[in-house]
PDB file of C-alpha atoms in Angstrom:
ATOM      1  CA  UNK A   1      -5.614  12.925  -3.026  1.00 87.00           C
ATOM      2  CA  UNK A   2      -4.107  16.347  -3.726  1.00 90.00           C
ATOM      3  CA  UNK A   3      -5.256  19.797  -4.745  1.00 94.00           C
ATOM      4  CA  UNK A   4      -3.550  22.051  -7.309  1.00 95.00           C
ATOM      5  CA  UNK A   5      -4.416  25.183  -9.332  1.00 93.00           C
ATOM      6  CA  UNK A   6      -6.893  24.324 -12.058  1.00 93.00           C
ATOM      7  CA  UNK A   7      -9.333  27.212 -12.302  1.00 93.00           C
ATOM      8  CA  UNK A   8      -9.696  29.615 -15.231  1.00 94.00           C
ATOM      9  CA  UNK A   9      -6.582  28.326 -17.004  1.00 92.00           C
ATOM     10  CA  UNK A  10      -5.952  29.624 -20.527  1.00 93.00           C
ATOM     11  CA  UNK A  11      -5.724  26.629 -22.853  1.00 91.00           C
ATOM     12  CA  UNK A  12      -6.649  25.303 -26.259  1.00 90.00           C
ATOM     13  CA  UNK A  13     -10.356  24.530 -26.637  1.00 89.00           C
ATOM     14  CA  UNK A  14     -12.398  22.505 -29.143  1.00 89.00           C
ATOM     15  CA  UNK A  15     -12.592  24.207 -32.519  1.00 91.00           C
ATOM     16  CA  UNK A  16      -8.962  25.359 -32.588  1.00 90.00           C
ATOM     17  CA  UNK A  17      -9.447  28.369 -30.329  1.00 94.00           C
ATOM     18  CA  UNK A  18      -8.088  29.575 -27.003  1.00 96.00           C
ATOM     19  CA  UNK A  19     -10.013  30.330 -23.868  1.00 94.00           C
ATOM     20  CA  UNK A  20     -10.295  29.816 -20.124  1.00 94.00           C
ATOM     21  CA  UNK A  21     -11.352  26.473 -18.676  1.00 91.00           C
ATOM     22  CA  UNK A  22     -11.284  24.768 -15.296  1.00 93.00           C
ATOM     23  CA  UNK A  23     -10.954  21.207 -14.054  1.00 92.00           C
ATOM     24  CA  UNK A  24      -8.730  18.444 -12.794  1.00 91.00           C
ATOM     25  CA  UNK A  25      -7.148  18.061 -16.249  1.00 90.00           C
ATOM     26  CA  UNK A  26      -5.268  21.284 -15.560  1.00 92.00           C
ATOM     27  CA  UNK A  27      -4.534  20.534 -11.903  1.00 94.00           C
ATOM     28  CA  UNK A  28      -3.127  17.090 -12.770  1.00 94.00           C
ATOM     29  CA  UNK A  29      -0.432  18.688 -14.916  1.00 93.00           C
ATOM     30  CA  UNK A  30       0.731  20.779 -11.951  1.00 94.00           C
ATOM     31  CA  UNK A  31       0.959  17.700  -9.709  1.00 95.00           C
ATOM     32  CA  UNK A  32       2.793  15.712 -12.401  1.00 95.00           C
ATOM     33  CA  UNK A  33       5.224  18.578 -12.885  1.00 96.00           C
ATOM     34  CA  UNK A  34       5.983  18.695  -9.167  1.00 96.00           C
ATOM     35  CA  UNK A  35       6.584  14.934  -9.052  1.00 96.00           C
ATOM     36  CA  UNK A  36       8.974  15.278 -12.006  1.00 97.00           C
ATOM     37  CA  UNK A  37      10.914  18.052 -10.242  1.00 97.00           C
ATOM     38  CA  UNK A  38      11.233  15.976  -7.051  1.00 97.00           C
ATOM     39  CA  UNK A  39      12.414  12.941  -9.011  1.00 96.00           C
ATOM     40  CA  UNK A  40      14.881  14.994 -11.058  1.00 97.00           C
ATOM     41  CA  UNK A  41      16.370  16.402  -7.845  1.00 96.00           C
ATOM     42  CA  UNK A  42      16.846  12.884  -6.437  1.00 95.00           C
ATOM     43  CA  UNK A  43      16.773  10.218  -9.192  1.00 95.00           C
ATOM     44  CA  UNK A  44      17.433   7.436  -6.663  1.00 93.00           C
ATOM     45  CA  UNK A  45      13.914   7.727  -5.216  1.00 93.00           C
ATOM     46  CA  UNK A  46      11.374   5.024  -5.971  1.00 89.00           C
ATOM     47  CA  UNK A  47       7.946   5.948  -7.323  1.00 88.00           C
ATOM     48  CA  UNK A  48       6.345   5.345  -3.916  1.00 85.00           C
ATOM     49  CA  UNK A  49       8.906   7.642  -2.246  1.00 89.00           C
ATOM     50  CA  UNK A  50       8.175  10.435  -4.722  1.00 93.00           C
ATOM     51  CA  UNK A  51       4.446  10.100  -4.069  1.00 90.00           C
ATOM     52  CA  UNK A  52       4.978  10.206  -0.306  1.00 89.00           C
ATOM     53  CA  UNK A  53       7.156  13.327  -0.512  1.00 93.00           C
ATOM     54  CA  UNK A  54       4.565  15.158  -2.606  1.00 94.00           C
ATOM     55  CA  UNK A  55       1.723  14.094  -0.288  1.00 91.00           C
ATOM     56  CA  UNK A  56       3.563  14.747   2.978  1.00 90.00           C
ATOM     57  CA  UNK A  57       4.518  18.328   2.069  1.00 94.00           C
ATOM     58  CA  UNK A  58       1.107  19.645   0.994  1.00 95.00           C
ATOM     59  CA  UNK A  59      -0.312  22.866   2.459  1.00 95.00           C
ATOM     60  CA  UNK A  60      -3.528  22.052   4.297  1.00 93.00           C
ATOM     61  CA  UNK A  61      -6.554  24.138   3.282  1.00 92.00           C
ATOM     62  CA  UNK A  62     -10.245  24.014   4.103  1.00 84.00           C
ATOM     63  CA  UNK A  63     -11.265  21.458   6.715  1.00 87.00           C
ATOM     64  CA  UNK A  64      -8.227  20.436   8.827  1.00 89.00           C
ATOM     65  CA  UNK A  65      -6.748  17.135   7.681  1.00 85.00           C
ATOM     66  CA  UNK A  66      -7.755  15.183   4.608  1.00 85.00           C
ATOM     67  CA  UNK A  67     -11.159  16.069   3.152  1.00 88.00           C
ATOM     68  CA  UNK A  68     -13.064  15.239  -0.027  1.00 87.00           C
ATOM     69  CA  UNK A  69     -12.844  18.788  -1.383  1.00 88.00           C
ATOM     70  CA  UNK A  70      -9.066  19.327  -1.243  1.00 91.00           C
ATOM     71  CA  UNK A  71      -7.602  15.927  -0.367  1.00 89.00           C
ATOM     72  CA  UNK A  72      -4.456  16.205   1.718  1.00 90.00           C
ATOM     73  CA  UNK A  73      -3.960  19.836   0.702  1.00 93.00           C
ATOM     74  CA  UNK A  74      -2.402  22.026  -1.999  1.00 96.00           C
ATOM     75  CA  UNK A  75       0.865  20.855  -3.542  1.00 96.00           C
ATOM     76  CA  UNK A  76       3.940  22.647  -2.213  1.00 96.00           C
ATOM     77  CA  UNK A  77       6.950  22.450  -4.547  1.00 96.00           C
ATOM     78  CA  UNK A  78       9.401  24.300  -2.303  1.00 96.00           C
ATOM     79  CA  UNK A  79       8.534  22.069   0.650  1.00 96.00           C
ATOM     80  CA  UNK A  80       8.764  18.919  -1.458  1.00 96.00           C
ATOM     81  CA  UNK A  81      12.239  19.824  -2.723  1.00 96.00           C
ATOM     82  CA  UNK A  82      13.458  20.429   0.844  1.00 95.00           C
ATOM     83  CA  UNK A  83      11.880  17.299   2.344  1.00 94.00           C
ATOM     84  CA  UNK A  84      13.881  14.271   3.384  1.00 91.00           C
ATOM     85  CA  UNK A  85      12.344  11.172   1.791  1.00 89.00           C
ATOM     86  CA  UNK A  86      11.149   8.298   3.970  1.00 86.00           C
ATOM     87  CA  UNK A  87      12.708   4.850   3.654  1.00 83.00           C
ATOM     88  CA  UNK A  88      11.565   2.692   0.768  1.00 83.00           C
ATOM     89  CA  UNK A  89       8.298   0.859   1.454  1.00 84.00           C
ATOM     90  CA  UNK A  90       9.129  -2.735   0.383  1.00 82.00           C
ATOM     91  CA  UNK A  91       6.950  -4.583  -2.072  1.00 84.00           C
ATOM     92  CA  UNK A  92       5.006  -1.600  -3.417  1.00 85.00           C
ATOM     93  CA  UNK A  93       2.774  -1.801  -5.322  1.00 84.00           C
ATOM     94  CA  UNK A  94       1.432  -4.794  -3.404  1.00 91.00           C
ATOM     95  CA  UNK A  95      -2.159  -4.126  -2.399  1.00 91.00           C
ATOM     96  CA  UNK A  96      -3.459  -7.259  -4.170  1.00 92.00           C
ATOM     97  CA  UNK A  97      -2.292 -10.917  -4.169  1.00 93.00           C
ATOM     98  CA  UNK A  98      -1.674 -10.885  -7.924  1.00 90.00           C
ATOM     99  CA  UNK A  99       0.734  -7.965  -7.428  1.00 91.00           C
ATOM    100  CA  UNK A 100       2.518  -9.321  -4.364  1.00 90.00           C
ATOM    101  CA  UNK A 101       3.150 -12.647  -6.114  1.00 88.00           C
ATOM    102  CA  UNK A 102       5.464 -10.817  -8.549  1.00 87.00           C
ATOM    103  CA  UNK A 103       7.622  -9.109  -5.923  1.00 86.00           C
ATOM    104  CA  UNK A 104      10.610 -10.367  -3.953  1.00 86.00           C
ATOM    105  CA  UNK A 105       9.058  -9.356  -0.603  1.00 89.00           C
ATOM    106  CA  UNK A 106       7.892 -12.260   1.565  1.00 94.00           C
ATOM    107  CA  UNK A 107       8.873 -15.940   1.475  1.00 95.00           C
ATOM    108  CA  UNK A 108      10.159 -17.625  -1.677  1.00 94.00           C
ATOM    109  CA  UNK A 109      10.825 -21.338  -2.182  1.00 92.00           C
ATOM    110  CA  UNK A 110      14.403 -20.810  -0.960  1.00 93.00           C
ATOM    111  CA  UNK A 111      13.678 -18.222   1.750  1.00 94.00           C
ATOM    112  CA  UNK A 112      12.035 -19.519   4.937  1.00 96.00           C
ATOM    113  CA  UNK A 113      12.211 -16.402   7.133  1.00 97.00           C
ATOM    114  CA  UNK A 114      11.510 -12.719   6.526  1.00 96.00           C
ATOM    115  CA  UNK A 115      11.292  -9.579   8.675  1.00 96.00           C
ATOM    116  CA  UNK A 116       9.488  -6.775   6.849  1.00 95.00           C
ATOM    117  CA  UNK A 117       9.242  -3.157   8.008  1.00 93.00           C
ATOM    118  CA  UNK A 118       6.663  -1.157   6.047  1.00 93.00           C
ATOM    119  CA  UNK A 119       3.712   1.192   6.450  1.00 91.00           C
ATOM    120  CA  UNK A 120       0.107   1.688   5.351  1.00 92.00           C
ATOM    121  CA  UNK A 121      -2.027   4.751   4.758  1.00 86.00           C
ATOM    122  CA  UNK A 122      -5.780   4.761   5.238  1.00 80.00           C
ATOM    123  CA  UNK A 123      -6.523   6.490   1.940  1.00 78.00           C
ATOM    124  CA  UNK A 124      -3.892   5.663  -0.691  1.00 79.00           C
ATOM    125  CA  UNK A 125      -2.308   2.482   0.653  1.00 86.00           C
ATOM    126  CA  UNK A 126      -4.804   0.828   3.031  1.00 91.00           C
ATOM    127  CA  UNK A 127      -3.290  -2.657   2.892  1.00 94.00           C
ATOM    128  CA  UNK A 128      -0.162  -4.582   1.915  1.00 95.00           C
ATOM    129  CA  UNK A 129       0.127  -8.192   0.766  1.00 96.00           C
ATOM    130  CA  UNK A 130       3.254 -10.360   0.669  1.00 96.00           C
ATOM    131  CA  UNK A 131       3.830 -13.643  -1.116  1.00 96.00           C
ATOM    132  CA  UNK A 132       4.403 -16.851   0.833  1.00 97.00           C
ATOM    133  CA  UNK A 133       5.421 -19.903  -1.207  1.00 96.00           C
ATOM    134  CA  UNK A 134       4.420 -23.103   0.616  1.00 96.00           C
ATOM    135  CA  UNK A 135       4.520 -26.824  -0.108  1.00 96.00           C
ATOM    136  CA  UNK A 136       1.835 -29.177   1.151  1.00 95.00           C
ATOM    137  CA  UNK A 137       2.435 -29.800   4.848  1.00 96.00           C
ATOM    138  CA  UNK A 138       4.457 -26.611   5.446  1.00 97.00           C
ATOM    139  CA  UNK A 139       3.476 -24.459   8.436  1.00 97.00           C
ATOM    140  CA  UNK A 140       3.486 -20.670   8.352  1.00 97.00           C
ATOM    141  CA  UNK A 141       3.826 -18.466  11.429  1.00 98.00           C
ATOM    142  CA  UNK A 142       3.048 -14.767  10.860  1.00 98.00           C
ATOM    143  CA  UNK A 143       3.377 -12.101  13.562  1.00 98.00           C
ATOM    144  CA  UNK A 144       2.355  -8.453  13.140  1.00 97.00           C
ATOM    145  CA  UNK A 145       3.467  -5.576  15.381  1.00 97.00           C
ATOM    146  CA  UNK A 146       1.825  -2.259  14.505  1.00 95.00           C
ATOM    147  CA  UNK A 147       1.062   1.078  16.194  1.00 93.00           C
ATOM    148  CA  UNK A 148      -0.152   0.826  19.777  1.00 89.00           C
ATOM    149  CA  UNK A 149      -3.057   3.159  19.053  1.00 88.00           C
ATOM    150  CA  UNK A 150      -4.133   1.418  15.836  1.00 89.00           C
ATOM    151  CA  UNK A 151      -6.156  -1.659  14.902  1.00 94.00           C
ATOM    152  CA  UNK A 152      -4.436  -3.604  12.137  1.00 96.00           C
ATOM    153  CA  UNK A 153      -5.531  -7.070  11.020  1.00 96.00           C
ATOM    154  CA  UNK A 154      -3.717 -10.034   9.518  1.00 97.00           C
ATOM    155  CA  UNK A 155      -5.114 -12.368   6.846  1.00 97.00           C
ATOM    156  CA  UNK A 156      -3.769 -15.231   4.752  1.00 97.00           C
ATOM    157  CA  UNK A 157      -5.252 -15.735   1.279  1.00 97.00           C
ATOM    158  CA  UNK A 158      -5.164 -18.955  -0.741  1.00 97.00           C
ATOM    159  CA  UNK A 159      -3.315 -19.409  -4.050  1.00 96.00           C
ATOM    160  CA  UNK A 160      -5.205 -17.893  -6.964  1.00 94.00           C
ATOM    161  CA  UNK A 161      -7.100 -15.315  -4.907  1.00 95.00           C
ATOM    162  CA  UNK A 162      -8.519 -12.664  -7.302  1.00 92.00           C
ATOM    163  CA  UNK A 163      -9.001  -8.969  -6.515  1.00 91.00           C
ATOM    164  CA  UNK A 164      -9.785  -8.714  -2.810  1.00 90.00           C
ATOM    165  CA  UNK A 165     -13.431  -8.208  -1.901  1.00 88.00           C
ATOM    166  CA  UNK A 166     -14.944  -7.749   1.548  1.00 83.00           C
ATOM    167  CA  UNK A 167     -17.801 -10.245   1.659  1.00 91.00           C
ATOM    168  CA  UNK A 168     -18.607 -13.437   3.550  1.00 91.00           C
ATOM    169  CA  UNK A 169     -18.822 -15.482   0.351  1.00 94.00           C
ATOM    170  CA  UNK A 170     -15.423 -14.251  -0.821  1.00 95.00           C
ATOM    171  CA  UNK A 171     -13.846 -15.020   2.561  1.00 94.00           C
ATOM    172  CA  UNK A 172     -15.356 -18.526   2.674  1.00 94.00           C
ATOM    173  CA  UNK A 173     -13.884 -19.224  -0.765  1.00 95.00           C
ATOM    174  CA  UNK A 174     -10.425 -17.701  -0.493  1.00 96.00           C
ATOM    175  CA  UNK A 175      -9.495 -16.939   3.134  1.00 97.00           C
ATOM    176  CA  UNK A 176      -7.119 -19.515   4.640  1.00 97.00           C
ATOM    177  CA  UNK A 177      -6.576 -17.969   8.088  1.00 97.00           C
ATOM    178  CA  UNK A 178      -6.892 -14.646   9.897  1.00 97.00           C
ATOM    179  CA  UNK A 179      -6.137 -12.739  13.103  1.00 97.00           C
ATOM    180  CA  UNK A 180      -8.654  -9.926  13.643  1.00 95.00           C
ATOM    181  CA  UNK A 181      -8.128  -8.738  17.201  1.00 94.00           C
ATOM    182  CA  UNK A 182      -8.859  -5.198  18.503  1.00 94.00           C
ATOM    183  CA  UNK A 183      -5.211  -4.077  18.395  1.00 94.00           C
ATOM    184  CA  UNK A 184      -2.295  -3.999  15.945  1.00 94.00           C
ATOM    185  CA  UNK A 185      -0.584  -6.971  17.598  1.00 96.00           C
ATOM    186  CA  UNK A 186      -1.721  -9.992  15.596  1.00 97.00           C
ATOM    187  CA  UNK A 187      -0.412 -13.495  14.871  1.00 97.00           C
ATOM    188  CA  UNK A 188      -1.563 -16.587  13.001  1.00 97.00           C
ATOM    189  CA  UNK A 189      -0.349 -20.122  12.341  1.00 97.00           C
ATOM    190  CA  UNK A 190      -1.400 -22.114   9.274  1.00 97.00           C
ATOM    191  CA  UNK A 191      -0.493 -25.525   7.842  1.00 97.00           C
ATOM    192  CA  UNK A 192      -0.956 -25.827   4.087  1.00 96.00           C
ATOM    193  CA  UNK A 193      -3.038 -28.709   2.794  1.00 94.00           C
ATOM    194  CA  UNK A 194      -1.806 -27.949  -0.713  1.00 94.00           C
ATOM    195  CA  UNK A 195       1.179 -26.137  -2.120  1.00 95.00           C
ATOM    196  CA  UNK A 196       1.223 -22.831  -3.947  1.00 95.00           C
ATOM    197  CA  UNK A 197       1.788 -19.094  -3.550  1.00 96.00           C
ATOM    198  CA  UNK A 198      -0.280 -17.755  -0.660  1.00 97.00           C
ATOM    199  CA  UNK A 199      -0.607 -14.053   0.263  1.00 96.00           C
ATOM    200  CA  UNK A 200      -0.264 -12.550   3.735  1.00 97.00           C
ATOM    201  CA  UNK A 201      -2.286  -9.335   4.028  1.00 96.00           C
ATOM    202  CA  UNK A 202      -1.687  -6.522   6.511  1.00 96.00           C
ATOM    203  CA  UNK A 203      -4.914  -4.492   6.715  1.00 95.00           C
ATOM    204  CA  UNK A 204      -4.468  -1.007   8.202  1.00 93.00           C
ATOM    205  CA  UNK A 205      -8.107  -0.823   9.264  1.00 89.00           C
ATOM    206  CA  UNK A 206      -8.530   2.629   7.737  1.00 82.00           C
ATOM    207  CA  UNK A 207      -5.675   4.111   9.768  1.00 83.00           C
ATOM    208  CA  UNK A 208      -2.076   4.819   8.951  1.00 83.00           C
ATOM    209  CA  UNK A 209       1.274   3.909  10.460  1.00 90.00           C
ATOM    210  CA  UNK A 210       4.380   1.746  10.363  1.00 92.00           C
ATOM    211  CA  UNK A 211       4.476  -1.943  11.244  1.00 95.00           C
ATOM    212  CA  UNK A 212       6.829  -4.913  11.388  1.00 96.00           C
ATOM    213  CA  UNK A 213       5.814  -8.293   9.976  1.00 97.00           C
ATOM    214  CA  UNK A 214       7.685 -11.490  10.831  1.00 97.00           C
ATOM    215  CA  UNK A 215       7.171 -14.550   8.597  1.00 97.00           C
ATOM    216  CA  UNK A 216       8.515 -18.054   9.249  1.00 98.00           C
ATOM    217  CA  UNK A 217       7.868 -21.194   7.204  1.00 97.00           C
ATOM    218  CA  UNK A 218       8.610 -24.597   8.742  1.00 95.00           C
ATOM    219  CA  UNK A 219       8.757 -27.590   6.382  1.00 92.00           C
ATOM    220  CA  UNK A 220       6.276 -30.423   6.741  1.00 80.00           C
ATOM    221  CA  UNK A 221       7.409 -33.723   8.203  1.00 71.00           C
TER     222      UNK A 221
END
Protein backbone atom coordinates (compact mmCIF):
# COMPACT_ATOMS: atom_id res chain seq x y z
CA UNK A 1 0.00 0.00 0.00
CA UNK A 2 2.78 2.42 0.95
CA UNK A 3 6.49 2.84 0.39
CA UNK A 4 9.05 3.85 3.04
CA UNK A 5 12.85 3.79 3.45
CA UNK A 6 14.05 0.24 3.97
CA UNK A 7 17.31 -0.12 2.08
CA UNK A 8 20.75 -0.66 3.60
CA UNK A 9 19.55 -0.05 7.16
CA UNK A 10 22.03 -0.76 9.96
CA UNK A 11 20.46 -3.30 12.31
CA UNK A 12 21.11 -6.35 14.42
CA UNK A 13 21.69 -9.51 12.39
CA UNK A 14 21.68 -13.24 13.22
CA UNK A 15 24.68 -14.24 15.30
CA UNK A 16 24.64 -11.17 17.55
CA UNK A 17 26.33 -8.83 15.08
CA UNK A 18 25.48 -5.58 13.33
CA UNK A 19 25.29 -4.94 9.64
CA UNK A 20 23.27 -3.48 6.78
CA UNK A 21 20.10 -5.16 5.56
CA UNK A 22 17.13 -4.25 3.39
CA UNK A 23 13.46 -5.18 3.27
CA UNK A 24 9.92 -4.38 4.25
CA UNK A 25 10.67 -5.23 7.90
CA UNK A 26 12.56 -1.95 8.10
CA UNK A 27 10.08 0.05 6.02
CA UNK A 28 7.14 -1.15 8.13
CA UNK A 29 8.67 0.44 11.23
CA UNK A 30 8.79 3.82 9.47
CA UNK A 31 5.12 3.57 8.47
CA UNK A 32 4.10 2.47 11.98
CA UNK A 33 6.04 5.36 13.47
CA UNK A 34 4.27 7.84 11.21
CA UNK A 35 0.86 6.43 12.13
CA UNK A 36 1.77 6.75 15.82
CA UNK A 37 2.78 10.40 15.35
CA UNK A 38 -0.49 11.21 13.55
CA UNK A 39 -2.53 9.50 16.25
CA UNK A 40 -0.59 11.21 19.05
CA UNK A 41 -1.26 14.59 17.44
CA UNK A 42 -5.00 13.87 17.28
CA UNK A 43 -6.02 11.07 19.69
CA UNK A 44 -9.69 11.42 18.71
CA UNK A 45 -9.07 9.85 15.29
CA UNK A 46 -10.30 6.34 14.61
CA UNK A 47 -7.92 3.73 13.20
CA UNK A 48 -9.49 4.05 9.74
CA UNK A 49 -9.02 7.84 9.82
CA UNK A 50 -5.34 7.48 10.72
CA UNK A 51 -4.84 5.05 7.84
CA UNK A 52 -6.57 7.39 5.40
CA UNK A 53 -4.46 10.38 6.48
CA UNK A 54 -1.23 8.43 6.02
CA UNK A 55 -2.34 7.10 2.62
CA UNK A 56 -3.77 10.38 1.32
CA UNK A 57 -0.60 12.38 2.04
CA UNK A 58 1.98 10.12 0.37
CA UNK A 59 4.47 11.51 -2.16
CA UNK A 60 3.89 9.80 -5.49
CA UNK A 61 6.98 8.22 -7.07
CA UNK A 62 7.58 6.01 -10.08
CA UNK A 63 4.54 5.35 -12.26
CA UNK A 64 1.86 8.03 -11.65
CA UNK A 65 -0.86 6.80 -9.31
CA UNK A 66 -0.86 3.55 -7.39
CA UNK A 67 1.52 0.88 -8.70
CA UNK A 68 2.78 -2.49 -7.48
CA UNK A 69 6.33 -1.24 -6.91
CA UNK A 70 5.64 1.74 -4.62
CA UNK A 71 1.94 1.49 -3.75
CA UNK A 72 0.34 4.88 -3.26
CA UNK A 73 3.73 6.54 -2.77
CA UNK A 74 6.34 7.35 -0.11
CA UNK A 75 5.09 8.25 3.36
CA UNK A 76 5.13 11.97 4.11
CA UNK A 77 5.13 12.77 7.84
CA UNK A 78 4.99 16.56 7.50
CA UNK A 79 2.04 16.34 5.12
CA UNK A 80 0.24 13.83 7.33
CA UNK A 81 0.57 16.06 10.40
CA UNK A 82 -0.86 19.04 8.48
CA UNK A 83 -3.72 17.13 6.84
CA UNK A 84 -7.33 17.53 7.88
CA UNK A 85 -8.81 14.08 8.54
CA UNK A 86 -11.87 12.91 6.62
CA UNK A 87 -15.10 12.10 8.43
CA UNK A 88 -15.32 8.74 10.15
CA UNK A 89 -16.24 5.89 7.80
CA UNK A 90 -19.05 4.11 9.71
CA UNK A 91 -18.90 0.40 10.39
CA UNK A 92 -15.21 -0.13 9.62
CA UNK A 93 -13.89 -2.76 9.58
CA UNK A 94 -16.90 -4.22 7.77
CA UNK A 95 -15.74 -5.87 4.56
CA UNK A 96 -17.24 -9.26 5.52
CA UNK A 97 -20.68 -10.29 6.88
CA UNK A 98 -19.16 -11.77 10.04
CA UNK A 99 -17.60 -8.36 10.79
CA UNK A 100 -20.62 -6.24 9.92
CA UNK A 101 -22.85 -8.37 12.17
CA UNK A 102 -20.89 -7.08 15.18
CA UNK A 103 -21.23 -3.38 14.39
CA UNK A 104 -24.03 -0.92 15.11
CA UNK A 105 -24.21 0.22 11.46
CA UNK A 106 -27.30 -0.95 9.57
CA UNK A 107 -30.67 -2.17 10.87
CA UNK A 108 -31.07 -3.74 14.31
CA UNK A 109 -34.18 -5.40 15.72
CA UNK A 110 -35.31 -2.02 17.09
CA UNK A 111 -34.11 0.16 14.20
CA UNK A 112 -36.15 0.00 10.98
CA UNK A 113 -34.53 2.81 8.98
CA UNK A 114 -30.94 3.87 8.37
CA UNK A 115 -29.16 6.40 6.14
CA UNK A 116 -25.45 5.63 5.84
CA UNK A 117 -22.83 7.87 4.24
CA UNK A 118 -19.52 6.08 3.67
CA UNK A 119 -16.85 5.42 1.05
CA UNK A 120 -14.90 2.60 -0.59
CA UNK A 121 -11.43 2.35 -2.05
CA UNK A 122 -10.55 -0.01 -4.87
CA UNK A 123 -7.40 -1.34 -3.21
CA UNK A 124 -7.69 -1.27 0.59
CA UNK A 125 -11.45 -1.08 1.15
CA UNK A 126 -13.19 -2.44 -1.97
CA UNK A 127 -16.52 -3.22 -0.31
CA UNK A 128 -18.62 -2.51 2.78
CA UNK A 129 -21.25 -4.71 4.40
CA UNK A 130 -23.95 -3.68 6.87
CA UNK A 131 -26.11 -5.85 9.09
CA UNK A 132 -29.86 -6.07 8.56
CA UNK A 133 -31.84 -7.94 11.22
CA UNK A 134 -35.08 -9.32 9.74
CA UNK A 135 -37.94 -11.50 10.94
CA UNK A 136 -39.72 -13.91 8.62
CA UNK A 137 -42.06 -11.92 6.40
CA UNK A 138 -40.21 -8.60 6.77
CA UNK A 139 -39.43 -6.67 3.58
CA UNK A 140 -36.18 -4.79 3.04
CA UNK A 141 -35.77 -1.87 0.64
CA UNK A 142 -32.16 -0.84 -0.05
CA UNK A 143 -31.19 2.12 -2.26
CA UNK A 144 -27.61 3.03 -3.21
CA UNK A 145 -26.49 6.40 -4.59
CA UNK A 146 -22.81 6.48 -5.56
CA UNK A 147 -20.51 8.50 -7.84
CA UNK A 148 -21.96 9.35 -11.24
CA UNK A 149 -18.82 8.14 -12.99
CA UNK A 150 -18.56 4.87 -11.05
CA UNK A 151 -20.17 1.43 -11.20
CA UNK A 152 -21.09 0.23 -7.72
CA UNK A 153 -23.22 -2.85 -7.05
CA UNK A 154 -25.59 -3.85 -4.28
CA UNK A 155 -25.98 -7.36 -2.85
CA UNK A 156 -27.87 -8.94 0.04
CA UNK A 157 -26.33 -12.00 1.70
CA UNK A 158 -28.19 -14.59 3.76
CA UNK A 159 -27.64 -15.23 7.49
CA UNK A 160 -24.51 -17.27 8.15
CA UNK A 161 -22.69 -16.24 4.97
CA UNK A 162 -18.97 -17.11 5.37
CA UNK A 163 -16.05 -15.18 3.88
CA UNK A 164 -17.25 -13.70 0.60
CA UNK A 165 -16.17 -15.52 -2.55
CA UNK A 166 -16.88 -14.58 -6.16
CA UNK A 167 -18.22 -17.77 -7.72
CA UNK A 168 -21.53 -18.98 -9.12
CA UNK A 169 -21.79 -21.79 -6.58
CA UNK A 170 -21.20 -19.41 -3.68
CA UNK A 171 -23.81 -16.97 -5.01
CA UNK A 172 -26.40 -19.73 -5.52
CA UNK A 173 -25.89 -20.81 -1.91
CA UNK A 174 -25.72 -17.50 -0.08
CA UNK A 175 -26.95 -14.61 -2.26
CA UNK A 176 -30.49 -13.49 -1.39
CA UNK A 177 -30.86 -10.57 -3.82
CA UNK A 178 -28.76 -8.19 -5.90
CA UNK A 179 -28.78 -5.06 -8.07
CA UNK A 180 -25.91 -5.12 -10.58
CA UNK A 181 -26.63 -2.34 -13.04
CA UNK A 182 -24.00 -0.40 -15.05
CA UNK A 183 -24.05 2.65 -12.75
CA UNK A 184 -23.74 3.47 -9.05
CA UNK A 185 -27.49 4.01 -8.66
CA UNK A 186 -28.83 0.67 -7.44
CA UNK A 187 -31.86 -0.56 -5.48
CA UNK A 188 -33.32 -3.87 -4.37
CA UNK A 189 -36.38 -5.15 -2.51
CA UNK A 190 -36.40 -8.45 -0.62
CA UNK A 191 -38.92 -10.27 1.58
CA UNK A 192 -37.38 -12.66 4.09
CA UNK A 193 -38.65 -16.23 4.14
CA UNK A 194 -36.80 -16.78 7.40
CA UNK A 195 -35.50 -14.51 10.11
CA UNK A 196 -31.90 -13.74 10.95
CA UNK A 197 -29.07 -11.26 10.43
CA UNK A 198 -28.62 -10.55 6.72
CA UNK A 199 -25.79 -8.44 5.23
CA UNK A 200 -26.16 -5.67 2.66
CA UNK A 201 -22.98 -5.30 0.59
CA UNK A 202 -21.86 -2.20 -1.30
CA UNK A 203 -19.30 -3.32 -3.90
CA UNK A 204 -17.13 -0.49 -5.26
CA UNK A 205 -16.40 -2.39 -8.46
CA UNK A 206 -12.67 -1.72 -8.17
CA UNK A 207 -13.14 2.05 -8.03
CA UNK A 208 -13.21 4.50 -5.18
CA UNK A 209 -15.62 7.14 -3.94
CA UNK A 210 -18.31 8.16 -1.48
CA UNK A 211 -21.86 6.82 -1.47
CA UNK A 212 -25.12 7.03 0.45
CA UNK A 213 -27.07 3.90 1.37
CA UNK A 214 -30.70 4.03 2.49
CA UNK A 215 -32.16 0.98 4.29
CA UNK A 216 -35.81 0.49 5.26
CA UNK A 217 -37.38 -2.59 6.85
CA UNK A 218 -41.16 -3.01 6.75
CA UNK A 219 -42.69 -5.62 9.07
CA UNK A 220 -44.54 -8.59 7.63
CA UNK A 221 -48.32 -8.72 7.83
